[in-house]
Structures are given as C-alpha cells and as structure tokens.
Coordinates of C-alpha atoms in Angstrom, one line a residue:
X5 CA -14.4 -110.1 22.1
X6 CA -15.1 -107.8 24.9
X7 CA -17.7 -105.2 24.7
X8 CA -17.8 -102.2 26.8
X9 CA -21.2 -101.2 27.9
X10 CA -21.9 -97.4 28.1
X11 CA -24.6 -95.8 29.8
X12 CA -27.3 -94.1 27.7
X13 CA -26.4 -90.7 29.1
X14 CA -22.8 -91.0 28.1
X15 CA -23.8 -91.9 24.5
X16 CA -26.1 -89.0 24.3
X17 CA -23.2 -86.6 25.4
X18 CA -20.8 -88.0 22.8
X19 CA -23.4 -87.6 20.1
X20 CA -24.0 -84.0 21.0
X21 CA -20.3 -83.2 20.9
X22 CA -19.8 -84.8 17.6
X23 CA -22.7 -82.9 16.0
X24 CA -21.4 -79.6 17.4
X25 CA -17.9 -80.3 16.0
X26 CA -19.3 -81.0 12.6
X27 CA -21.4 -77.9 12.6
X28 CA -18.4 -75.7 13.7
X29 CA -16.3 -77.2 10.9
X30 CA -19.0 -76.4 8.4
X31 CA -19.4 -72.9 9.7
X32 CA -15.7 -72.2 9.6
X33 CA -15.5 -73.4 6.0
X34 CA -18.4 -71.2 5.0
X35 CA -16.9 -68.1 6.7
X36 CA -13.5 -68.8 5.0
X37 CA -15.2 -69.2 1.7
X38 CA -17.2 -66.0 2.2
X39 CA -14.1 -64.1 3.2
X40 CA -12.2 -65.4 0.3
X41 CA -15.0 -64.1 -2.0
X42 CA -14.7 -60.6 -0.4
X43 CA -11.0 -60.1 -0.8
X44 CA -10.1 -57.7 -3.7
X45 CA -6.8 -57.6 -5.6
X46 CA -5.6 -54.2 -6.8
X47 CA -2.4 -53.1 -8.6
X48 CA -0.9 -49.8 -7.3
X49 CA 1.6 -48.2 -9.6
X50 CA 4.0 -45.4 -8.8
X51 CA 6.0 -44.3 -11.8
X52 CA 7.4 -47.5 -13.3
X53 CA 7.0 -49.5 -10.1
X54 CA 3.9 -51.4 -9.1
X55 CA 2.7 -53.6 -6.2
X56 CA -0.3 -55.9 -5.7
X57 CA -2.4 -55.4 -2.7
X58 CA -5.2 -57.7 -1.4
X59 CA -7.8 -56.0 0.8
X60 CA -11.4 -56.0 1.8
X61 CA -11.5 -52.3 1.0
X62 CA -13.2 -50.9 -2.1
X63 CA -12.6 -47.2 -1.5
X64 CA -9.4 -45.8 -3.2
X65 CA -8.2 -43.9 -0.1
X66 CA -8.7 -47.1 2.1
X67 CA -6.9 -49.2 -0.6
X68 CA -4.0 -46.8 -0.5
X69 CA -3.8 -47.0 3.3
X70 CA -4.1 -50.8 3.3
X71 CA -1.2 -51.0 0.9
X72 CA 0.9 -49.1 3.4
X73 CA 1.1 -45.7 1.7
X74 CA 0.6 -42.7 4.0
X75 CA -2.1 -40.4 2.4
X76 CA -0.2 -37.5 3.8
X77 CA 2.8 -38.4 1.5
X78 CA 1.0 -39.9 -1.5
X79 CA -1.8 -38.8 -3.8
X80 CA -4.0 -40.8 -6.1
X81 CA -3.5 -39.5 -9.6
X82 CA -5.9 -41.8 -11.5
X83 CA -8.0 -45.0 -11.2
X84 CA -7.8 -48.0 -13.5
X85 CA -11.1 -49.6 -14.3
X86 CA -12.3 -52.8 -16.0
X87 CA -15.7 -51.9 -17.0
X88 CA -17.1 -50.3 -13.9
X89 CA -14.9 -52.3 -11.6
X90 CA -11.8 -50.7 -9.9
X91 CA -8.7 -52.7 -10.5
X92 CA -5.8 -50.4 -9.8
X93 CA -4.5 -47.0 -8.7
X94 CA -1.8 -44.8 -10.1
X95 CA -0.2 -42.7 -7.3
X96 CA 2.4 -40.1 -6.9
X97 CA 4.6 -38.9 -4.1
X98 CA 3.6 -35.4 -3.0
X99 CA 6.1 -32.5 -3.3
X100 CA 5.9 -28.8 -2.3
X101 CA 5.0 -26.2 -4.9
X102 CA 5.1 -22.5 -4.1
X103 CA 2.2 -20.3 -5.2
X104 CA 2.3 -16.5 -5.0
X105 CA -1.3 -15.3 -5.2
X106 CA -1.3 -11.5 -5.6
X107 CA 2.0 -11.6 -3.8
X108 CA 0.7 -13.8 -0.9
X109 CA 2.8 -16.9 -0.5
X110 CA 1.2 -20.4 -0.3
X111 CA 3.0 -23.8 -0.1
X112 CA 0.9 -26.5 -1.7
X113 CA 1.7 -30.3 -1.4
X114 CA 0.8 -32.1 -4.6
X115 CA 1.6 -34.8 -7.1
X116 CA -0.5 -33.2 -9.8
X117 CA 1.0 -33.0 -13.3
X118 CA -0.2 -29.6 -14.4
X119 CA -0.7 -26.2 -12.7
X120 CA -4.4 -26.3 -13.7
X121 CA -4.8 -29.6 -11.8
X122 CA -3.0 -28.1 -8.8
X123 CA -5.4 -25.2 -8.7
X124 CA -8.4 -27.6 -8.9
X125 CA -7.0 -29.8 -6.2
X126 CA -6.4 -26.9 -3.8
X127 CA -9.5 -24.9 -4.6
X128 CA -7.6 -22.0 -6.2
X129 CA -10.0 -20.2 -8.5
X130 CA -8.8 -18.0 -11.3
X131 CA -10.7 -15.9 -13.8
X132 CA -10.2 -15.6 -17.6
X133 CA -8.5 -12.3 -17.0
X134 CA -6.0 -13.4 -14.3
X135 CA -2.4 -13.9 -15.4
X136 CA -0.8 -17.2 -14.4
X137 CA 3.0 -17.7 -14.9
X138 CA 3.9 -20.3 -16.0
X139 CA 0.8 -21.3 -17.9
X140 CA -1.9 -23.5 -16.3
X141 CA -1.0 -26.2 -18.9
X142 CA 2.6 -26.4 -17.7
X143 CA 3.8 -29.4 -15.7
X144 CA 4.7 -28.9 -12.1
X145 CA 7.8 -30.3 -10.5
X146 CA 9.4 -30.0 -7.1
X147 CA 10.5 -26.4 -6.6
X148 CA 8.1 -24.9 -9.1
X149 CA 7.1 -21.4 -8.3
X150 CA 3.7 -20.1 -9.6
X151 CA 2.7 -16.5 -9.7
X152 CA -0.9 -15.4 -10.0
X153 CA -1.6 -11.8 -11.0
X154 CA -5.1 -10.9 -10.3
X155 CA -6.6 -8.7 -13.0
X156 CA -9.6 -6.7 -12.0
X157 CA -11.6 -4.0 -14.0
X158 CA -13.5 -1.3 -12.2
X159 CA -15.5 1.7 -13.3
X160 CA -14.0 4.7 -11.6
X161 CA -15.7 8.1 -11.4
X162 CA -13.4 11.1 -10.6
X163 CA -14.4 14.7 -9.9
X164 CA -12.4 17.7 -10.9
X165 CA -12.9 21.4 -10.6
X166 CA -14.1 23.3 -13.6
X167 CA -11.9 26.5 -13.5
X168 CA -13.6 29.7 -12.8
X169 CA -14.6 31.4 -16.0
X170 CA -13.8 35.1 -16.1
X171 CA -15.7 37.5 -18.2
X172 CA -13.9 40.8 -18.8
X173 CA -15.7 44.1 -19.3
X174 CA -13.5 46.9 -20.5
X175 CA -14.5 50.4 -19.5
X176 CA -12.7 53.3 -21.1
X177 CA -14.2 55.7 -18.5
X178 CA -12.3 54.0 -15.8
X179 CA -8.5 54.7 -15.5
X180 CA -6.1 52.0 -16.5
X181 CA -4.9 49.8 -13.6
X182 CA -8.3 49.9 -11.8
X183 CA -10.1 46.5 -11.8
X184 CA -13.4 45.8 -10.0
X185 CA -15.2 42.5 -9.5
X186 CA -18.8 43.0 -10.6
X187 CA -19.9 39.4 -9.9
X188 CA -18.0 36.8 -7.8
X189 CA -18.9 33.7 -9.8
X190 CA -18.1 30.1 -8.8
X191 CA -16.3 27.1 -10.1
X192 CA -18.2 24.0 -11.4
X193 CA -17.7 20.3 -10.8
X194 CA -16.9 17.9 -13.7
X195 CA -17.2 14.1 -13.3
X196 CA -15.2 11.9 -15.6
X197 CA -15.8 8.1 -15.7
X198 CA -13.0 5.6 -16.6
X199 CA -12.8 1.9 -17.1
X200 CA -9.6 1.0 -15.0
X201 CA -7.6 -2.2 -15.1
X202 CA -5.7 -3.3 -12.0
X203 CA -3.0 -5.9 -11.8
X204 CA -2.6 -7.1 -8.2
X205 CA -4.3 -3.9 -7.0
X206 CA -2.0 -1.6 -9.1
X207 CA -3.5 0.4 -11.9
X208 CA -2.0 -0.5 -15.3
X209 CA -4.4 1.0 -17.8
X210 CA -7.5 3.3 -18.0
X211 CA -9.9 4.1 -20.7
X212 CA -12.1 7.2 -20.8
X213 CA -15.8 6.4 -20.9
X214 CA -17.8 9.5 -20.4
X215 CA -18.0 12.9 -18.6
X216 CA -20.8 15.0 -17.2
X217 CA -21.1 18.3 -15.4
X218 CA -22.2 17.6 -11.8
X219 CA -22.4 21.3 -10.9
X220 CA -22.5 24.2 -13.3
X221 CA -20.2 27.1 -12.5
X222 CA -21.1 30.8 -13.0
X223 CA -18.7 33.2 -14.6
X224 CA -16.9 35.9 -12.6
X225 CA -17.5 39.3 -14.1
X226 CA -14.7 41.9 -13.8
X227 CA -14.5 45.5 -15.0
X228 CA -11.1 46.6 -16.3
X229 CA -10.3 50.3 -16.7
X230 CA -8.9 51.0 -20.1
X231 CA -8.7 54.8 -20.0
X232 CA -5.1 55.5 -21.3
X233 CA -4.7 52.0 -22.5
X234 CA -5.4 49.7 -25.5
X235 CA -6.8 46.2 -25.4
X236 CA -4.8 44.0 -27.7
X237 CA -6.2 41.1 -29.8
X238 CA -5.2 38.6 -27.2
X239 CA -7.1 40.5 -24.5
X240 CA -4.1 42.1 -22.8
X241 CA -4.5 45.7 -21.6
X242 CA -1.4 47.8 -22.5
X243 CA -1.1 51.4 -21.4
X244 CA 0.1 53.9 -23.9
X245 CA 1.8 57.3 -23.7
X246 CA 0.6 58.7 -27.0
X247 CA -1.6 58.1 -30.0
X248 CA -0.3 59.1 -33.4
X249 CA -2.6 59.4 -36.4
X250 CA -0.5 58.3 -39.4
X251 CA -0.6 57.2 -43.0
X252 CA 0.4 53.5 -43.3
X253 CA 2.1 51.8 -46.2
X254 CA 3.7 48.4 -46.5
X255 CA 7.1 47.0 -47.5
X256 CA 8.9 43.6 -47.8
X257 CA 12.5 42.4 -48.3
X258 CA 11.4 39.7 -50.6
X259 CA 14.0 39.5 -53.3
X260 CA 16.3 42.0 -51.5
X261 CA 19.9 41.1 -50.8
X262 CA 19.9 42.8 -47.4
X263 CA 17.3 41.6 -44.9
X264 CA 18.3 43.9 -42.0
X265 CA 16.8 47.1 -40.7
X266 CA 18.3 50.5 -39.9
X267 CA 18.9 49.2 -36.4
X268 CA 20.6 46.0 -37.7
X269 CA 17.7 43.7 -36.6
X270 CA 16.4 41.2 -39.0
X271 CA 13.3 42.5 -40.8
X272 CA 10.2 40.5 -39.9
X273 CA 6.5 40.8 -39.4
X274 CA 6.2 43.4 -36.5
X275 CA 9.0 45.5 -37.8
X276 CA 7.9 49.1 -38.6
X277 CA 9.8 51.9 -40.4
X278 CA 9.1 55.3 -38.8
X279 CA 10.3 58.9 -38.8
X280 CA 12.4 59.0 -35.7
X281 CA 11.4 62.6 -35.1
X282 CA 7.8 61.5 -34.7
X283 CA 8.1 58.0 -33.3
X284 CA 11.4 57.2 -31.5
X285 CA 13.3 54.2 -32.7
X286 CA 12.9 51.2 -30.4
X287 CA 9.4 52.2 -29.3
X288 CA 7.0 49.4 -28.8
X289 CA 3.8 50.0 -30.8
X290 CA 0.3 48.8 -31.3
X291 CA -1.1 49.6 -34.8
X292 CA -4.7 49.4 -36.0
X293 CA -7.1 51.0 -38.5
X294 CA -8.8 54.2 -37.4
X295 CA -11.8 52.3 -36.1
X296 CA -9.7 49.5 -34.7
X297 CA -11.8 46.9 -36.4
X298 CA -11.2 47.1 -40.2
X299 CA -7.7 45.7 -39.7
X300 CA -5.2 45.2 -36.9
X301 CA -1.5 45.0 -37.5
X302 CA -1.0 44.5 -33.8
X303 CA 2.1 44.7 -31.7
X304 CA 5.2 46.1 -33.4
X305 CA 8.6 47.7 -32.8
X306 CA 10.0 50.9 -34.5
X307 CA 13.2 49.4 -35.9
X308 CA 13.6 50.8 -39.4
X309 CA 13.5 54.0 -41.4
X310 CA 13.1 55.0 -45.0
X311 CA 13.7 58.0 -47.2
X312 CA 10.0 58.3 -48.0
X313 CA 8.9 57.8 -44.4
X314 CA 8.8 61.3 -43.3
X315 CA 6.5 62.9 -40.7
X316 CA 3.3 61.1 -39.8
X317 CA 3.9 58.0 -41.9
X318 CA 4.8 54.4 -41.1
X319 CA 5.8 51.5 -43.3
X320 CA 4.6 48.1 -42.1
X321 CA 6.6 44.9 -42.8
X322 CA 5.0 41.9 -44.6
X323 CA 6.7 38.7 -45.7
X324 CA 5.7 39.0 -49.4
X325 CA 5.2 41.8 -52.0
X326 CA 1.8 40.4 -52.7
X327 CA 0.7 41.1 -49.1
X328 CA 2.1 44.6 -49.4
X329 CA 0.1 45.2 -52.6
X330 CA -3.1 43.9 -50.9
X331 CA -2.6 46.1 -47.9
X332 CA -2.0 49.2 -50.0
X333 CA -2.2 52.5 -48.2
X334 CA -4.5 53.2 -45.2
X335 CA -5.0 55.7 -42.4
X336 CA -3.9 54.2 -39.1
X337 CA -3.6 54.8 -35.4
X338 CA -0.2 54.1 -33.8
X339 CA -0.3 53.6 -30.0
X340 CA 3.1 54.2 -28.5
X341 CA 3.1 51.8 -25.5
X342 CA 4.6 52.5 -22.2

C-alpha cells in the first residue's frame, strides 16, 4: 500500500477549509430556519374569492401590496384576528361615489359599505342638523350620488324705521285748509331679532325672538285749521256749507215690506229722512248732538222723506225698532258738507 506523504502546511490548509465549510453550512441552516420562522401566512378575501399570501410583512397595507393588490385600486375593509394575531384581510375594489356638499361636487374613491363609513374615511364632517340624502346608513354602490344640505341657524337682528307719529291739533280759529307744522318730530329705530334657519345658505324659516327700540322717535305736531269745517270721529276734517239746528227722531224698516227710501235707495244706517225745503235730497251730512259729545250719528246722506218730517226735523235710520226707542227724540246739529 502506498502512502502519500503531505507536508504539514498542506494539512493545515485543508483542515481550515473544512472547518470553514462546516461553519458556513451551519450558518446557512440557521438563517434559513430563522427566515422560515419569520414568514407569515395571511388569507386575503375579496367578496367570495380568497387567496393565501406568505410574507415577512405584518402591516396590513404592506401585506396587501405584497399580495399584488394596488392600494390605489383596493381598500382594506376589515381585519381578521385570532386572538391578537392578524390572520387575514377582507378587501374591496374601490369605485367612484359622487358627493354634492352644499352644491359643491366631490368624487370619492371608496369600497366602504355605508355612506357614514364613506364620510369617516374621507374626513367629511356633518352635524346633527345637516340633511344627508340618502341616509348615512344606506349602502353605497358604484354611481351613488350623495347630497349634503348644510343646515345652519343664526341669530339675525334687523332694524326698521318706526313711522313718524303725527299729533294733530285742531284750531277753529284758523281757516279750513290751512295746516302748520308746530314741531318737526323724528322717526325712531326698532330692532327685531330672529332665529333664522338656512339650508345651503338659503333662508328656509325664521322665528321671532324679541324686539327693542334702539332710538325713540318724537311726534310731529301739526295744527289744522277747522274754521268752517267739522272733525269726524275718524279724524278727518270735512268742510261744511251750513249748520242746521234740528229736532232728530229715529225710524226703522224692521217688519216693513218695503225697505227702500224716497230716492229708491236701500234704507240703511246712514240714511236720513229730511224736509227737502230745508236740507236738499242727496246732501252729504254729518250729524251730532248739540255739544258734539253726547252722541254722534256721524256721516249720513239725505235720501228719504216723511209726512211728519217737516221744517227743521230729521229722521235717523236704525236697524231695529229697539234702537229707535232707545234713541228717542233729541236736539241735533246737521252739518251740510261741501
């Protein structure tokens, strides 16, 4: 048998190489084992389809990307856990949803299932008063259009002019038709406060809250000449051509078959029977007690006559006989108006 003799240096080199190879093999095995321990298996489901992905990643977004899903096209809807450990993802393909927020159009990409989830996802805040159509609980699908009507309430104060108050002072020493301003006066300012509701900036309702006088006005004082005129109960000044002192009685057509006057008008309050030789038929009259205060019959028209109405007498019409009895007989002033 033949033995090959090696030099000591050669043996040393071979031994070193052998040891290095063993160490590399052990290191590679350790790394492979460690890598195998760090690989995670996840199930990714989209609708009824699912795939298994093996990855070193533990973040959902990274897992989705490692599985080949573009995060621009897909969205994680939920995470599946076993205890605290992530084991899977449920994803959905994004689709466009149109949102009109106070009329302003926005296109939102989403795979969310409800409008409320869509709002949370895209940071769209709504108040309890805002109107959302469809409801936030409705499911969204491709082509869904959502309208948000922003509802705002505001307290609004509005000022208005308080009309000029006019104080009339009648002067029977001044001829009718002459009016003088004794004091100019001024308008005031009234502030009214309202609680106003707006839908997308358009007022839809308002509720009165309060009012206050911001600035007091002062009355204008005017002097009105009444010489040759009478001031009626409603404050109008009517000129007259003559005053006749008469004896006034009353009549009614209650129970009468005919309700018409001598001039064929319908008898009514304001109809007066006269002696045409004293007060011409058709004359417009104003009739009061002698002092103008005890009673006032007011404006009337001479439209009727009567066999007993002769000379300075007038018969005043009332609706009922009872009123006629209550009136009785009284001295009166008849102003024949111009």
